[in-house]
C-alpha positions as semicolon CSV with decimal commas, in nm:
position;residue;x (nm);y (nm);z (nm)
1;X;0,000;0,000;0,000
2;X;0,108;0,356;-0,069
3;X;0,229;0,548;0,233
4;X;-0,055;0,780;0,348
5;X;0,192;1,061;0,421
6;X;0,322;1,036;0,065
7;X;-0,035;1,037;-0,070
8;X;-0,120;1,356;0,123
9;X;0,198;1,525;0,003
10;X;0,133;1,416;-0,355
11;X;-0,222;1,551;-0,335
12;X;-0,102;1,883;-0,191
13;X;0,162;1,900;-0,463
14;X;-0,093;1,844;-0,739
15;X;-0,333;2,098;-0,591
16;X;-0,053;2,355;-0,568
17;X;0,053;2,294;-0,929
18;X;-0,309;2,317;-1,047
19;X;-0,363;2,646;-0,863
20;X;-0,037;2,786;-1,001
21;X;-0,128;2,691;-1,357
22;X;-0,477;2,835;-1,309
23;X;-0,339;3,165;-1,178
24;X;-0,094;3,183;-1,468
25;X;-0,373;3,111;-1,716
26;X;-0,592;3,387;-1,571
27;X;-0,303;3,633;-1,591
28;X;-0,221;3,535;-1,950
29;X;-0,587;3,567;-2,052
30;X;-0,615;3,923;-1,923
31;X;-0,272;4,014;-2,061
32;X;-0,371;3,877;-2,402
33;X;-0,698;4,068;-2,382
34;X;-0,518;4,393;-2,307
35;X;-0,260;4,342;-2,582
36;X;-0,526;4,240;-2,836
37;X;-0,730;4,554;-2,762
38;X;-0,417;4,769;-2,779
39;X;-0,310;4,623;-3,111
40;X;-0,652;4,656;-3,271
41;X;-0,716;5,015;-3,163
42;X;-0,351;5,123;-3,177
43;X;-0,286;5,008;-3,533
44;X;-0,607;5,175;-3,651
45;X;-0,474;5,504;-3,513
46;X;-0,136;5,487;-3,689
47;X;-0,096;5,734;-3,975
48;X;0,159;5,965;-4,132
49;X;-0,006;6,259;-3,956
50;X;0,072;6,104;-3,618
51;X;0,445;6,140;-3,688
52;X;0,433;6,476;-3,865
53;X;0,171;6,692;-3,689
54;X;0,146;6,829;-3,336
55;X;-0,130;6,750;-3,090
56;X;-0,462;6,910;-3,191
57;X;-0,650;7,176;-2,999
58;X;-0,970;7,079;-2,813
59;X;-1,237;7,010;-3,070
60;X;-0,989;7,032;-3,358
61;X;-0,968;6,776;-3,636
62;X;-0,677;6,547;-3,713
63;X;-0,348;6,612;-3,539
64;X;-0,054;6,397;-3,441
65;X;0,199;6,328;-3,168
66;X;0,527;6,456;-3,309
67;X;0,573;6,710;-3,029
68;X;0,507;6,442;-2,765
69;X;0,737;6,192;-2,933
70;X;1,024;6,440;-2,958
71;X;0,968;6,557;-2,600
72;X;0,978;6,201;-2,467
73;X;1,294;6,124;-2,665
74;X;1,467;6,437;-2,534
75;X;1,378;6,375;-2,169
76;X;1,446;6,001;-2,173
77;X;1,774;6,058;-2,361
78;X;1,889;6,324;-2,115
79;X;1,785;6,108;-1,820
80;X;1,984;5,818;-1,963
81;X;2,294;6,037;-2,000
82;X;2,259;6,143;-1,636
83;X;2,166;5,811;-1,478
84;X;2,411;5,584;-1,665
85;X;2,746;5,724;-1,540
86;X;2,608;5,798;-1,193
87;X;2,455;5,451;-1,157
88;X;2,757;5,264;-1,295
89;X;3,008;5,452;-1,080
90;X;2,792;5,404;-0,770
91;X;2,758;5,033;-0,848
92;X;3,137;5,003;-0,888
93;X;3,188;5,169;-0,551
94;X;2,942;4,936;-0,380
95;X;3,095;4,622;-0,532
96;X;3,463;4,715;-0,509
97;X;3,504;4,948;-0,213
98;X;3,188;4,912;-0,008
99;X;3,212;4,558;0,128
100;X;3,250;4,673;0,489
101;X;3,163;5,042;0,463
102;X;2,865;5,186;0,650
103;X;2,817;5,432;0,367
104;X;2,775;5,144;0,123
105;X;2,517;4,979;0,349
106;X;2,320;5,303;0,370
107;X;2,347;5,348;-0,008
108;X;2,213;4,998;-0,073
109;X;1,928;5,058;0,171
110;X;1,832;5,390;0,011
111;X;1,861;5,236;-0,336
112;X;1,626;4,954;-0,242
113;X;1,376;5,207;-0,106
114;X;1,392;5,412;-0,425
115;X;1,339;5,101;-0,635
116;X;1,008;5,035;-0,462
117;X;0,900;5,395;-0,403
118;X;0,592;5,514;-0,595
119;X;0,696;5,728;-0,889
120;X;0,444;5,996;-0,793
121;X;0,640;6,055;-0,471
122;X;0,953;6,122;-0,674
123;X;0,757;6,360;-0,895
124;X;0,631;6,550;-0,591
125;X;0,985;6,562;-0,452
126;X;1,124;6,721;-0,770
127;X;0,827;6,957;-0,782
128;X;0,895;7,073;-0,426
129;X;1,270;7,125;-0,461
130;X;1,290;7,244;-0,823
131;X;0,964;7,340;-0,994
132;X;0,829;7,535;-0,696
133;X;1,154;7,734;-0,675
134;X;1,197;7,818;-1,043
135;X;0,820;7,891;-1,070
136;X;0,758;7,696;-1,392
137;X;0,738;7,345;-1,531
138;X;1,015;7,231;-1,764
139;X;1,165;6,942;-1,952
140;X;1,467;6,953;-1,722
141;X;1,244;6,897;-1,420
142;X;1,094;6,592;-1,592
143;X;1,443;6,471;-1,676
144;X;1,556;6,497;-1,313
145;X;1,246;6,311;-1,195
146;X;1,284;6,012;-1,425
147;X;1,661;6,013;-1,364
148;X;1,590;5,947;-0,997
149;X;1,385;5,645;-1,107
150;X;1,652;5,512;-1,344
151;X;1,958;5,554;-1,121
152;X;1,864;5,287;-0,860
153;X;1,800;5,034;-1,138
154;X;2,146;5,093;-1,287
155;X;2,313;5,093;-0,945
156;X;2,168;4,760;-0,833
157;X;2,225;4,596;-1,170
158;X;2,589;4,707;-1,182
159;X;2,648;4,604;-0,820
160;X;2,495;4,259;-0,869
161;X;2,674;4,195;-1,199
162;X;3,015;4,290;-1,058
163;X;2,966;4,046;-0,770
164;X;2,938;3,765;-1,025
165;X;3,297;3,815;-1,142
166;X;3,512;3,531;-1,000
167;X;3,761;3,632;-0,733
168;X;4,035;3,449;-0,925
169;X;4,006;3,706;-1,204
170;X;4,059;3,990;-0,958
171;X;4,349;3,812;-0,789
172;X;4,520;3,755;-1,123
173;X;4,496;4,127;-1,201
174;X;4,626;4,222;-0,856
175;X;4,916;3,978;-0,891
176;X;5,025;4,163;-1,206
177;X;5,047;4,487;-1,007
178;X;4,730;4,654;-1,132
179;X;4,587;4,918;-0,895
180;X;4,244;4,861;-0,749
181;X;4,069;5,128;-0,956
182;X;4,207;4,980;-1,277
183;X;4,099;4,630;-1,172
184;X;3,749;4,762;-1,112
185;X;3,724;4,956;-1,438
186;X;3,932;4,750;-1,681
187;X;3,883;4,395;-1,551
188;X;3,562;4,354;-1,352
189;X;3,348;4,606;-1,539
190;X;3,471;4,487;-1,878
191;X;3,391;4,127;-1,786
192;X;3,027;4,211;-1,719
193;X;2,973;4,500;-1,960
194;X;2,688;4,316;-2,133
195;X;2,501;4,279;-1,804
196;X;2,556;4,644;-1,718
197;X;2,426;4,752;-2,060
198;X;2,125;4,530;-2,000
199;X;2,060;4,713;-1,674
200;X;2,079;5,049;-1,851
201;X;1,831;4,933;-2,117
202;X;1,594;4,803;-1,850
203;X;1,616;5,139;-1,673
204;X;1,530;5,317;-1,999
205;X;1,235;5,084;-2,048
206;X;1,123;5,159;-1,692
207;X;1,120;5,537;-1,734
208;X;0,979;5,544;-2,089
209;X;0,620;5,502;-1,973
210;X;0,625;5,693;-1,645
211;X;0,337;5,939;-1,623
212;X;0,301;6,053;-1,261
213;X;0,644;6,221;-1,224
214;X;0,600;6,414;-1,550
215;X;0,259;6,548;-1,444
216;X;0,430;6,745;-1,166
217;X;0,747;6,841;-1,355
218;X;0,728;6,863;-1,736
219;X;0,348;6,892;-1,752
220;X;0,258;6,922;-2,123
221;X;0,276;7,150;-2,426
222;X;0,031;7,154;-2,715
223;X;0,293;7,298;-2,950
224;X;0,625;7,164;-3,073
225;X;0,912;7,275;-2,852
226;X;1,269;7,157;-2,803
227;X;1,329;7,402;-2,518
228;X;1,408;7,190;-2,214
229;X;1,360;7,491;-1,984
230;X;0,988;7,518;-2,067
231;X;0,684;7,289;-2,034
232;X;0,733;7,000;-2,275
233;X;0,495;6,753;-2,434
234;X;0,557;6,385;-2,371
235;X;0,379;6,066;-2,465
236;X;0,275;5,939;-2,119
237;X;0,104;6,264;-2,017
238;X;-0,056;6,308;-2,360
239;X;-0,196;5,955;-2,341
240;X;-0,327;6,021;-1,989
241;X;-0,501;6,343;-2,091
242;X;-0,629;6,231;-2,431
243;X;-0,764;5,896;-2,308
244;X;-1,010;6,075;-2,076
245;X;-1,115;6,341;-2,325
246;X;-1,459;6,358;-2,494
247;X;-1,303;6,397;-2,841
248;X;-1,281;6,095;-3,068
249;X;-0,958;6,199;-3,241
250;X;-0,790;6,258;-2,904
251;X;-0,881;5,910;-2,783
252;X;-0,760;5,765;-3,112
253;X;-0,426;5,942;-3,071
254;X;-0,404;5,809;-2,715
255;X;-0,433;5,451;-2,845
256;X;-0,164;5,521;-3,103
257;X;0,068;5,668;-2,842
258;X;0,011;5,371;-2,610
259;X;0,104;5,136;-2,894
260;X;0,427;5,330;-2,960
261;X;0,534;5,312;-2,595
262;X;0,445;4,943;-2,573
263;X;0,652;4,857;-2,880
264;X;0,941;5,072;-2,755
265;X;0,951;4,899;-2,416
266;X;0,911;4,557;-2,579
267;X;1,195;4,631;-2,819
268;X;1,426;4,742;-2,537
269;X;1,351;4,426;-2,338
270;X;1,413;4,201;-2,638
271;X;1,735;4,390;-2,714
272;X;1,858;4,353;-2,357
273;X;1,788;3,979;-2,350
274;X;1,932;3,889;-2,691
275;X;2,203;4,115;-2,831
276;X;2,364;4,189;-2,495
277;X;2,339;3,845;-2,338
278;X;2,683;3,729;-2,219
279;X;2,816;3,463;-1,986
280;X;3,034;3,555;-1,692
281;X;3,394;3,433;-1,742
282;X;3,508;3,150;-1,518
């Protein structure tokens, strides 16, 4: 006869697997539903005008998203240029110099908090310390806000990737007389450069669709503007505003903008998992 304890464990195991598969199926069904709706309504909104005209006035006909697309590219690009060197250098410090430092422990703790902090809190923080003092919204304020979201992602990714480098590789570099900073930059970082680039791409994907911080910092602009020191249009805020509007062409543009952001984030994730995949040297 089969052991009753084994039978109970086998039954519990099968129930757990069935519940897990059921939960996964429910999630996939709703995800597929969302993506199907987005594809159907998003593709119907795509047109040449979307990439050549600015956002229309209330009640106006036609229009596009070129001002929002350019504004998002400028702010995300500037935020990437700010967050990448800061995040990588901070990650190098944590992995190479911060093994027993209290400052490194505090930095890791603050980084973990920022990773899980609501983005609207970061937007309010930048509004309080920057926008409220300069008395106007601007693209730079939006850049600073999303930079604060991207930096912790790059820091933790760089820190974790550098810890995967075998100690024998470091010891070999030290035995040749290389200084510690050169071992960190030329040996450890170079060994995991693909993983660090992946972290940067994931950070860019994270900030590309952030709406709440930009509502309090960059706000929006109906007209085309490349002035980073003035209110600037961006796709997330335009989608948020247009999706709730009573105008049919605004809602159609919102679906098109949502499709553009979805494809951008999907492309960055695929790029980070394919082209920059690399094994850690033994």
